[in-house]
CSV table of C-alpha atoms in Angstrom, one decimal:
chain,number,residue,atom,x,y,z
Z,288,UNK,CA,-1.1,65.0,23.1
Z,289,UNK,CA,-0.7,66.9,19.9
Z,290,UNK,CA,2.9,68.0,18.9
Z,291,UNK,CA,3.1,71.6,17.7
Z,292,UNK,CA,5.7,72.8,15.1
Z,293,UNK,CA,7.6,74.8,17.8
Z,294,UNK,CA,7.7,71.8,20.2
Z,295,UNK,CA,8.7,69.5,17.4
Z,296,UNK,CA,11.6,71.7,16.6
Z,297,UNK,CA,12.6,72.1,20.3
Z,298,UNK,CA,12.4,68.3,20.7
Z,299,UNK,CA,14.5,67.7,17.7
Z,300,UNK,CA,17.0,70.3,18.9
Z,301,UNK,CA,17.2,68.7,22.4
Z,302,UNK,CA,17.8,65.3,20.8
Z,303,UNK,CA,20.6,66.7,18.5
Z,304,UNK,CA,22.2,68.5,21.5
Z,305,UNK,CA,22.3,65.2,23.4
Z,306,UNK,CA,24.3,63.9,20.4
Z,307,UNK,CA,26.7,66.8,20.5
Z,308,UNK,CA,25.1,68.7,17.6
Z,309,UNK,CA,23.4,72.1,17.9
Z,310,UNK,CA,20.6,72.0,15.3
Z,311,UNK,CA,19.8,75.7,15.4
Z,312,UNK,CA,23.4,76.5,14.3
Z,313,UNK,CA,22.5,74.8,11.0
Z,314,UNK,CA,19.7,76.8,9.2
Z,315,UNK,CA,19.5,74.2,6.4
Z,316,UNK,CA,18.7,71.4,8.9
Z,317,UNK,CA,16.2,73.7,10.7
Z,318,UNK,CA,14.4,74.5,7.5
Z,319,UNK,CA,14.3,70.8,6.6
Z,320,UNK,CA,12.7,69.9,9.9
Z,321,UNK,CA,10.1,72.7,9.5
Z,322,UNK,CA,9.3,71.7,5.9
Z,323,UNK,CA,8.8,68.1,6.9
Z,324,UNK,CA,5.4,69.0,8.4
Z,325,UNK,CA,2.9,68.9,5.5
Z,326,UNK,CA,0.5,71.9,5.5
Z,327,UNK,CA,-3.1,71.4,4.2
Z,328,UNK,CA,-5.5,74.4,4.1
Z,329,UNK,CA,-9.2,73.6,4.4
Z,330,UNK,CA,-11.9,75.7,2.6
Z,331,UNK,CA,-15.2,75.0,4.4
Z,332,UNK,CA,-18.0,76.2,2.1
Z,333,UNK,CA,-21.5,76.4,3.6
Z,334,UNK,CA,-24.2,76.3,0.8
Z,335,UNK,CA,-27.7,75.3,1.4
Z,336,UNK,CA,-27.3,74.4,5.1
Z,337,UNK,CA,-28.4,75.1,8.6
Z,338,UNK,CA,-24.9,75.0,10.1
Z,339,UNK,CA,-25.9,72.1,12.3
Z,340,UNK,CA,-22.9,70.0,11.1
Z,341,UNK,CA,-20.5,72.8,12.0
Z,342,UNK,CA,-22.0,73.0,15.4
Z,343,UNK,CA,-21.6,69.2,15.8
Z,344,UNK,CA,-18.0,69.4,14.7
Z,345,UNK,CA,-17.3,72.2,17.2
Z,346,UNK,CA,-18.3,69.6,19.9
Z,347,UNK,CA,-15.5,67.3,19.0
Z,348,UNK,CA,-14.0,66.1,22.3
Z,349,UNK,CA,-11.0,63.9,21.5
Z,350,UNK,CA,-9.3,65.5,19.7
Z,351,UNK,CA,-10.7,68.9,20.4
Z,352,UNK,CA,-11.7,71.1,17.5
Z,353,UNK,CA,-8.8,73.5,18.3
Z,354,UNK,CA,-6.4,70.6,17.7
Z,355,UNK,CA,-8.1,69.5,14.5
Z,356,UNK,CA,-8.1,72.9,12.9
Z,357,UNK,CA,-5.0,74.5,14.4
Z,358,UNK,CA,-2.5,71.7,15.1
Z,359,UNK,CA,-1.4,68.4,13.7
Z,360,UNK,CA,-4.3,65.9,13.2
Z,361,UNK,CA,-1.7,63.2,12.6
Z,362,UNK,CA,2.1,63.5,13.1
Z,363,UNK,CA,3.7,65.5,10.3
Z,364,UNK,CA,0.4,66.9,9.0
Z,365,UNK,CA,-0.9,70.2,9.9
Z,366,UNK,CA,-4.4,71.5,8.8
Z,367,UNK,CA,-5.6,75.1,8.7
Z,368,UNK,CA,-9.2,76.1,8.5
Z,369,UNK,CA,-8.5,78.9,6.0
Z,370,UNK,CA,-12.1,79.7,5.3
Z,371,UNK,CA,-15.3,79.0,7.3
Z,372,UNK,CA,-17.9,81.7,7.0
Z,373,UNK,CA,-19.4,80.9,10.5
Z,374,UNK,CA,-16.4,80.5,12.8
Z,375,UNK,CA,-13.6,82.6,11.1
Z,376,UNK,CA,-12.7,86.0,12.6
Z,377,UNK,CA,-12.3,87.7,9.3
Z,378,UNK,CA,-15.4,89.1,7.3
Z,379,UNK,CA,-16.1,90.7,4.0
Z,380,UNK,CA,-13.1,91.2,1.6
Z,381,UNK,CA,-10.6,89.9,4.2
Z,382,UNK,CA,-12.5,86.6,4.4
Z,383,UNK,CA,-12.7,86.3,0.6
Z,384,UNK,CA,-9.0,87.0,0.3
Z,385,UNK,CA,-8.3,84.2,2.7
Z,386,UNK,CA,-10.4,81.8,0.5
Z,387,UNK,CA,-8.5,83.0,-2.7
Z,388,UNK,CA,-5.2,82.5,-1.0
Z,389,UNK,CA,-6.0,79.0,0.2
Z,390,UNK,CA,-7.1,77.9,-3.3
Z,391,UNK,CA,-3.8,78.8,-4.7
Z,392,UNK,CA,-2.3,75.9,-2.8
Z,393,UNK,CA,-3.2,72.2,-2.7
Z,394,UNK,CA,-6.3,72.4,-0.5
Z,395,UNK,CA,-9.1,70.2,0.8
Z,396,UNK,CA,-12.7,71.4,0.1
Z,397,UNK,CA,-15.4,70.7,2.7
Z,398,UNK,CA,-19.0,71.4,1.6
Z,399,UNK,CA,-21.8,71.7,4.1
Z,400,UNK,CA,-25.3,72.0,2.6
Z,401,UNK,CA,-27.0,71.1,-0.6
Z,402,UNK,CA,-26.1,72.6,-4.0
Z,403,UNK,CA,-29.1,74.8,-5.0
Z,404,UNK,CA,-29.5,74.5,-8.8
Z,405,UNK,CA,-33.0,75.9,-9.6
Z,406,UNK,CA,-32.1,79.4,-8.7
Z,407,UNK,CA,-28.5,79.6,-7.4
Z,408,UNK,CA,-29.2,83.2,-6.1
Z,409,UNK,CA,-30.9,81.5,-3.2
Z,410,UNK,CA,-27.4,80.9,-1.8
Z,411,UNK,CA,-24.5,83.4,-2.2
Z,412,UNK,CA,-21.2,83.4,-0.3
Z,413,UNK,CA,-19.3,86.7,-0.6
Z,414,UNK,CA,-19.4,89.1,-3.5
Z,415,UNK,CA,-17.3,90.3,-6.4
Z,416,UNK,CA,-17.8,93.6,-8.4
Z,417,UNK,CA,-20.8,94.4,-6.1
Z,418,UNK,CA,-22.6,91.2,-7.0
Z,419,UNK,CA,-23.0,88.1,-4.9
Z,420,UNK,CA,-21.1,84.9,-5.7
Z,421,UNK,CA,-23.5,81.9,-5.8
Z,422,UNK,CA,-22.5,78.6,-4.3
Z,423,UNK,CA,-22.6,77.0,-7.8
Z,424,UNK,CA,-20.0,79.6,-9.0
Z,425,UNK,CA,-17.8,78.6,-6.0
Z,426,UNK,CA,-18.3,74.9,-6.7
Z,427,UNK,CA,-17.4,75.4,-10.4
Z,428,UNK,CA,-14.2,77.1,-9.5
Z,429,UNK,CA,-13.1,75.2,-6.4
Z,430,UNK,CA,-14.3,71.7,-7.3
Z,431,UNK,CA,-11.8,71.0,-10.1
Z,432,UNK,CA,-8.9,72.5,-8.1
Z,433,UNK,CA,-9.5,70.7,-4.8
Z,434,UNK,CA,-7.4,67.6,-3.9
Z,435,UNK,CA,-10.7,66.0,-2.6
Z,436,UNK,CA,-14.1,67.0,-1.4
Z,437,UNK,CA,-15.8,66.0,1.8
Z,438,UNK,CA,-19.5,66.4,1.6
Z,439,UNK,CA,-20.5,67.0,5.3
Z,440,UNK,CA,-24.1,66.2,6.3
Z,441,UNK,CA,-27.1,64.7,4.5
Z,442,UNK,CA,-27.7,67.9,2.5
Z,443,UNK,CA,-24.2,68.0,1.0
Z,444,UNK,CA,-24.2,64.2,0.5
Z,445,UNK,CA,-27.7,63.6,-1.0
Z,446,UNK,CA,-29.8,66.8,-1.0
Z,447,UNK,CA,-31.2,66.1,2.5
Z,448,UNK,CA,-34.1,68.1,4.0
Z,449,UNK,CA,-33.8,70.7,1.3
Z,450,UNK,CA,-34.8,68.3,-1.5
Z,451,UNK,CA,-38.1,67.4,0.4
Z,452,UNK,CA,-41.6,68.3,-0.7
Z,453,UNK,CA,-41.0,68.3,-4.5
Z,454,UNK,CA,-37.6,70.0,-4.1
Z,455,UNK,CA,-38.5,73.6,-5.0
Z,456,UNK,CA,-34.9,74.7,-4.7
Z,457,UNK,CA,-33.5,72.0,-7.0
Z,458,UNK,CA,-31.2,70.9,-4.2
Z,459,UNK,CA,-28.8,68.0,-4.9
Z,460,UNK,CA,-25.7,66.6,-3.4
Z,461,UNK,CA,-22.1,67.4,-4.3
Z,462,UNK,CA,-21.4,64.1,-6.1
Z,463,UNK,CA,-24.5,64.5,-8.3
Z,464,UNK,CA,-23.6,68.1,-9.1
Z,465,UNK,CA,-20.1,67.1,-10.1
Z,466,UNK,CA,-21.5,64.4,-12.3
Z,467,UNK,CA,-23.6,66.9,-14.1
Z,468,UNK,CA,-20.7,69.2,-14.5
Z,469,UNK,CA,-18.1,66.6,-15.5
Z,470,UNK,CA,-15.9,67.4,-12.5
Z,471,UNK,CA,-13.8,64.3,-11.5
Z,472,UNK,CA,-12.5,65.4,-8.1
Z,473,UNK,CA,-12.9,62.6,-5.5
Z,474,UNK,CA,-16.0,63.0,-3.3
Z,475,UNK,CA,-16.3,61.5,0.2
Z,476,UNK,CA,-19.9,61.6,1.6
Z,477,UNK,CA,-20.4,62.0,5.4
Z,478,UNK,CA,-24.2,62.0,5.7
Z,479,UNK,CA,-26.0,62.7,8.9
Z,480,UNK,CA,-28.4,65.3,10.3
Z,481,UNK,CA,-26.2,66.3,11.9
Z,482,UNK,CA,-22.9,64.4,11.5
Z,483,UNK,CA,-21.0,62.8,14.3
Z,484,UNK,CA,-17.7,64.8,14.7
Z,485,UNK,CA,-15.7,61.6,14.8
Z,486,UNK,CA,-16.8,60.8,11.3
Z,487,UNK,CA,-15.2,64.0,10.0
Z,488,UNK,CA,-12.0,63.8,12.2
Z,489,UNK,CA,-11.5,60.2,11.2
Z,490,UNK,CA,-12.0,60.8,7.6
Z,491,UNK,CA,-9.7,63.8,7.7
Z,492,UNK,CA,-7.0,61.8,9.4
Z,493,UNK,CA,-7.2,59.0,6.9
Z,494,UNK,CA,-7.0,61.4,4.1
Z,495,UNK,CA,-4.0,63.1,5.5
Z,496,UNK,CA,-2.2,59.8,6.1
Z,497,UNK,CA,-2.8,58.2,2.7
Z,498,UNK,CA,-5.0,60.2,0.4
Z,499,UNK,CA,-8.7,59.7,-0.6
Z,500,UNK,CA,-8.0,56.5,-2.5
Z,501,UNK,CA,-7.0,54.8,0.8
Z,502,UNK,CA,-10.6,55.4,2.2
Z,503,UNK,CA,-12.8,52.5,1.3
Z,504,UNK,CA,-16.3,53.7,0.2
Z,505,UNK,CA,-19.6,52.1,-0.2
Z,506,UNK,CA,-21.9,52.5,-3.2
Z,507,UNK,CA,-23.1,55.8,-1.8
Z,508,UNK,CA,-19.5,57.1,-1.4
Z,509,UNK,CA,-19.6,56.8,2.4
Z,510,UNK,CA,-16.6,55.5,4.3
Z,511,UNK,CA,-17.3,51.9,5.3
Z,512,UNK,CA,-15.4,52.4,8.6
Z,513,UNK,CA,-18.4,54.4,9.8
Z,514,UNK,CA,-21.3,53.4,7.6
Z,515,UNK,CA,-21.2,49.6,7.2
Z,516,UNK,CA,-23.3,48.3,10.2
Z,517,UNK,CA,-27.1,48.4,10.4
Z,518,UNK,CA,-28.3,50.5,13.4
Z,519,UNK,CA,-30.8,47.7,13.8
Z,520,UNK,CA,-28.1,45.3,14.7
Z,521,UNK,CA,-27.1,47.1,17.9
Z,522,UNK,CA,-30.5,48.7,18.8
Z,523,UNK,CA,-31.4,48.5,22.5
Z,524,UNK,CA,-34.9,47.5,21.4
Z,525,UNK,CA,-33.9,44.7,19.1
Z,526,UNK,CA,-35.1,42.0,21.4
Z,527,UNK,CA,-38.6,43.4,21.1
Z,528,UNK,CA,-38.4,43.3,17.3
Z,529,UNK,CA,-37.4,39.6,17.4
Z,530,UNK,CA,-40.2,38.8,19.7
Z,531,UNK,CA,-42.8,40.7,17.8
Z,532,UNK,CA,-43.5,43.3,20.3
Z,533,UNK,CA,-44.1,46.6,18.6
Z,534,UNK,CA,-45.1,50.0,20.0
Z,535,UNK,CA,-48.5,51.2,18.7
Z,536,UNK,CA,-48.3,54.6,20.4
Z,537,UNK,CA,-45.6,57.0,21.5
Z,538,UNK,CA,-44.3,56.0,24.9
Z,539,UNK,CA,-44.9,52.3,24.5
Z,540,UNK,CA,-41.8,50.4,25.7
Z,541,UNK,CA,-41.4,48.2,22.6
Z,542,UNK,CA,-39.8,48.2,19.2
Z,543,UNK,CA,-40.4,51.4,17.3
Z,544,UNK,CA,-40.5,50.0,13.8
Z,545,UNK,CA,-44.2,50.6,13.3
Z,546,UNK,CA,-43.8,54.2,14.3
Z,547,UNK,CA,-41.4,54.8,11.5
Z,548,UNK,CA,-38.0,53.7,12.8
Z,549,UNK,CA,-35.4,53.4,10.0
Z,550,UNK,CA,-32.9,51.4,12.0
Z,551,UNK,CA,-33.5,48.3,9.9
Z,552,UNK,CA,-32.3,50.1,6.8
Z,553,UNK,CA,-29.9,52.8,8.1
Z,554,UNK,CA,-26.2,52.1,8.2
Z,555,UNK,CA,-24.0,54.1,10.7
Z,556,UNK,CA,-22.2,53.4,14.0
Z,557,UNK,CA,-24.4,55.7,16.1
Z,558,UNK,CA,-25.0,53.0,18.7
Z,559,UNK,CA,-21.3,52.7,19.3
Z,560,UNK,CA,-20.2,56.4,19.0
Z,561,UNK,CA,-23.3,58.1,20.3
Z,562,UNK,CA,-23.5,61.9,20.3
Z,563,UNK,CA,-22.7,64.7,22.7
Z,564,UNK,CA,-19.3,63.1,23.8
Z,565,UNK,CA,-20.8,59.6,23.9
Z,566,UNK,CA,-23.9,60.6,25.9
Z,567,UNK,CA,-26.8,59.5,23.8
Z,568,UNK,CA,-28.4,58.9,20.4
Z,569,UNK,CA,-31.9,58.6,19.0
Z,570,UNK,CA,-32.9,55.1,20.1
Z,571,UNK,CA,-31.4,55.4,23.5
Z,572,UNK,CA,-33.8,58.2,24.0
Z,573,UNK,CA,-36.7,56.0,22.8
Z,574,UNK,CA,-37.1,57.9,19.5
Z,575,UNK,CA,-37.2,56.2,16.2
Z,576,UNK,CA,-34.1,56.4,14.0
Z,577,UNK,CA,-35.0,58.8,11.2
Z,578,UNK,CA,-32.4,57.3,8.7
Z,579,UNK,CA,-30.6,60.6,8.2
Z,580,UNK,CA,-27.6,58.8,6.8
Z,581,UNK,CA,-29.5,57.3,3.8
Z,582,UNK,CA,-30.0,58.8,0.4
Z,583,UNK,CA,-33.8,58.5,0.8
Z,584,UNK,CA,-33.8,60.8,3.8
Z,585,UNK,CA,-36.2,62.5,4.7
Z,586,UNK,CA,-38.2,59.9,2.9
Z,587,UNK,CA,-41.2,60.2,0.7
Z,588,UNK,CA,-44.5,61.0,2.5
Z,589,UNK,CA,-43.5,61.0,6.2
Z,590,UNK,CA,-40.4,60.4,8.4
Z,591,UNK,CA,-42.8,58.3,10.6
Z,592,UNK,CA,-44.0,55.8,7.9
Z,593,UNK,CA,-42.6,52.3,8.2
Z,594,UNK,CA,-40.2,51.2,5.5
Z,595,UNK,CA,-39.8,47.7,4.1
Z,596,UNK,CA,-37.4,45.6,6.1
Z,597,UNK,CA,-34.5,44.3,3.9
Z,598,UNK,CA,-32.4,42.2,6.2
Z,599,UNK,CA,-35.1,40.4,8.2
Z,600,UNK,CA,-37.6,38.1,6.7
Z,601,UNK,CA,-40.9,38.3,8.7
Z,602,UNK,CA,-42.9,36.2,9.3
Z,603,UNK,CA,-40.7,33.4,8.2
Z,604,UNK,CA,-37.8,34.3,10.6
Z,605,UNK,CA,-39.6,36.6,13.0
Z,606,UNK,CA,-43.2,37.1,14.2
Z,607,UNK,CA,-45.2,39.2,11.7
Z,608,UNK,CA,-44.5,42.9,12.0
Z,609,UNK,CA,-48.0,43.9,10.9
Z,610,UNK,CA,-51.0,41.8,12.1
Z,611,UNK,CA,-54.0,42.0,9.8
Z,612,UNK,CA,-57.2,42.3,11.9
Z,613,UNK,CA,-59.9,41.8,9.3
Z,614,UNK,CA,-60.6,38.5,7.6
Z,615,UNK,CA,-61.6,38.0,4.0
Z,616,UNK,CA,-64.7,35.9,3.3
Z,617,UNK,CA,-64.0,32.8,1.2
Z,618,UNK,CA,-66.5,32.4,-1.7
Z,619,UNK,CA,-65.1,29.2,-3.1
Z,620,UNK,CA,-67.8,26.6,-4.1
Z,621,UNK,CA,-67.1,24.4,-1.1
Z,622,UNK,CA,-67.6,27.3,1.4
Z,623,UNK,CA,-70.5,28.6,-0.6
Z,624,UNK,CA,-72.3,25.2,-0.3
Z,625,UNK,CA,-71.6,25.1,3.3
Z,626,UNK,CA,-72.9,28.7,3.8
Z,627,UNK,CA,-76.0,27.7,1.8
Z,628,UNK,CA,-76.7,24.7,4.0
Z,629,UNK,CA,-76.2,26.9,7.1
Z,630,UNK,CA,-78.6,29.5,5.8
Z,631,UNK,CA,-81.1,26.8,4.9
Z,632,UNK,CA,-80.9,25.3,8.3
Z,633,UNK,CA,-81.4,28.7,10.0
Z,634,UNK,CA,-84.4,29.3,7.8
Z,635,UNK,CA,-86.0,25.9,8.7
Z,636,UNK,CA,-85.5,26.7,12.4
Z,637,UNK,CA,-87.3,30.1,11.9
Z,638,UNK,CA,-90.2,28.4,10.1
Z,639,UNK,CA,-90.5,25.7,12.7
Z,640,UNK,CA,-90.5,28.3,15.5
Z,641,UNK,CA,-93.1,30.4,13.7
Z,642,UNK,CA,-95.3,27.2,13.1
Z,643,UNK,CA,-95.1,26.3,16.8
Z,644,UNK,CA,-96.0,29.9,17.8
Z,645,UNK,CA,-99.0,29.8,15.4
Z,646,UNK,CA,-100.3,26.5,16.8
Z,647,UNK,CA,-100.0,27.8,20.4
Z,648,UNK,CA,-102.1,30.9,19.5
Z,649,UNK,CA,-104.8,28.6,17.9
Z,650,UNK,CA,-104.9,26.4,21.1
Z,651,UNK,CA,-105.2,29.5,23.3
Z,652,UNK,CA,-108.2,30.7,21.2
Z,653,UNK,CA,-110.0,27.4,21.5
């Protein structure tokens, strides 16, 4: 159970009273205990996003989202969701004042959605001097000042759905945008469409305990604690893959690889965590993994096109995934000679048959 600041002080006072000391008679000690709780404001900036990751986060069960954003995530560390345009009560100038007040302190920046670069006016958050403030302006101002940035969702991590179909908006991920701008603030990518709430809560807790440098990241800046295992390794249909039984049509009870499943190339702990409080995830529902945690998402061409398998070696280790039905004709000299002999034999048979038929006709006439 989370320990609030008030309860912490009351507990400390009770302990001191048991030792014969009244804590609240000493204002210096009281202030010391209160100041011992580290306060971290969070600015949650929604750029080119559908708000799906915010909705997923609001479904956090243990701890509840109220505990994450209003209480201590870890002992001695309190977070405050200072700005979130979707869930905050304030609006207009009051909301923007909350953002400006938070960025004056050491804060954590959370970005949901892609950074739109082709025409930044496609995404504006708030206004100043009667003009909208683009997400790129916010990123240029907040990025260098933030202690770290958590890019929440595939759009913020790699561009996501917004970059599909020739990327008309010029959408890119936070890390790529920072690289273009020369901003050195650490970036932690939490891809997913949408994210699992535990990925954010766990990353936030690790950050509060030891800072961003304590979080081990892979080559795509994803925390290895969540994005190291192949979904394929824990797939409920893995046995069908190993046996070479592949679904050809929707509803077939076999491995979904040939229908576009990205489980063999996607790395996340979805089979262990599952979504909606541990209820279900894509493959449990007999739907192919769409690989939403990978930089290639939503994949060139189609989500439902098979991708090359990297960690299995069919047909050497497994039955062939794709069975070729047609057979090429061998035109080598040996087979050519055999084919010629066969054709010649067939021709001789036809001639003998015709000769026999002609002789029979002649006998009939006589």
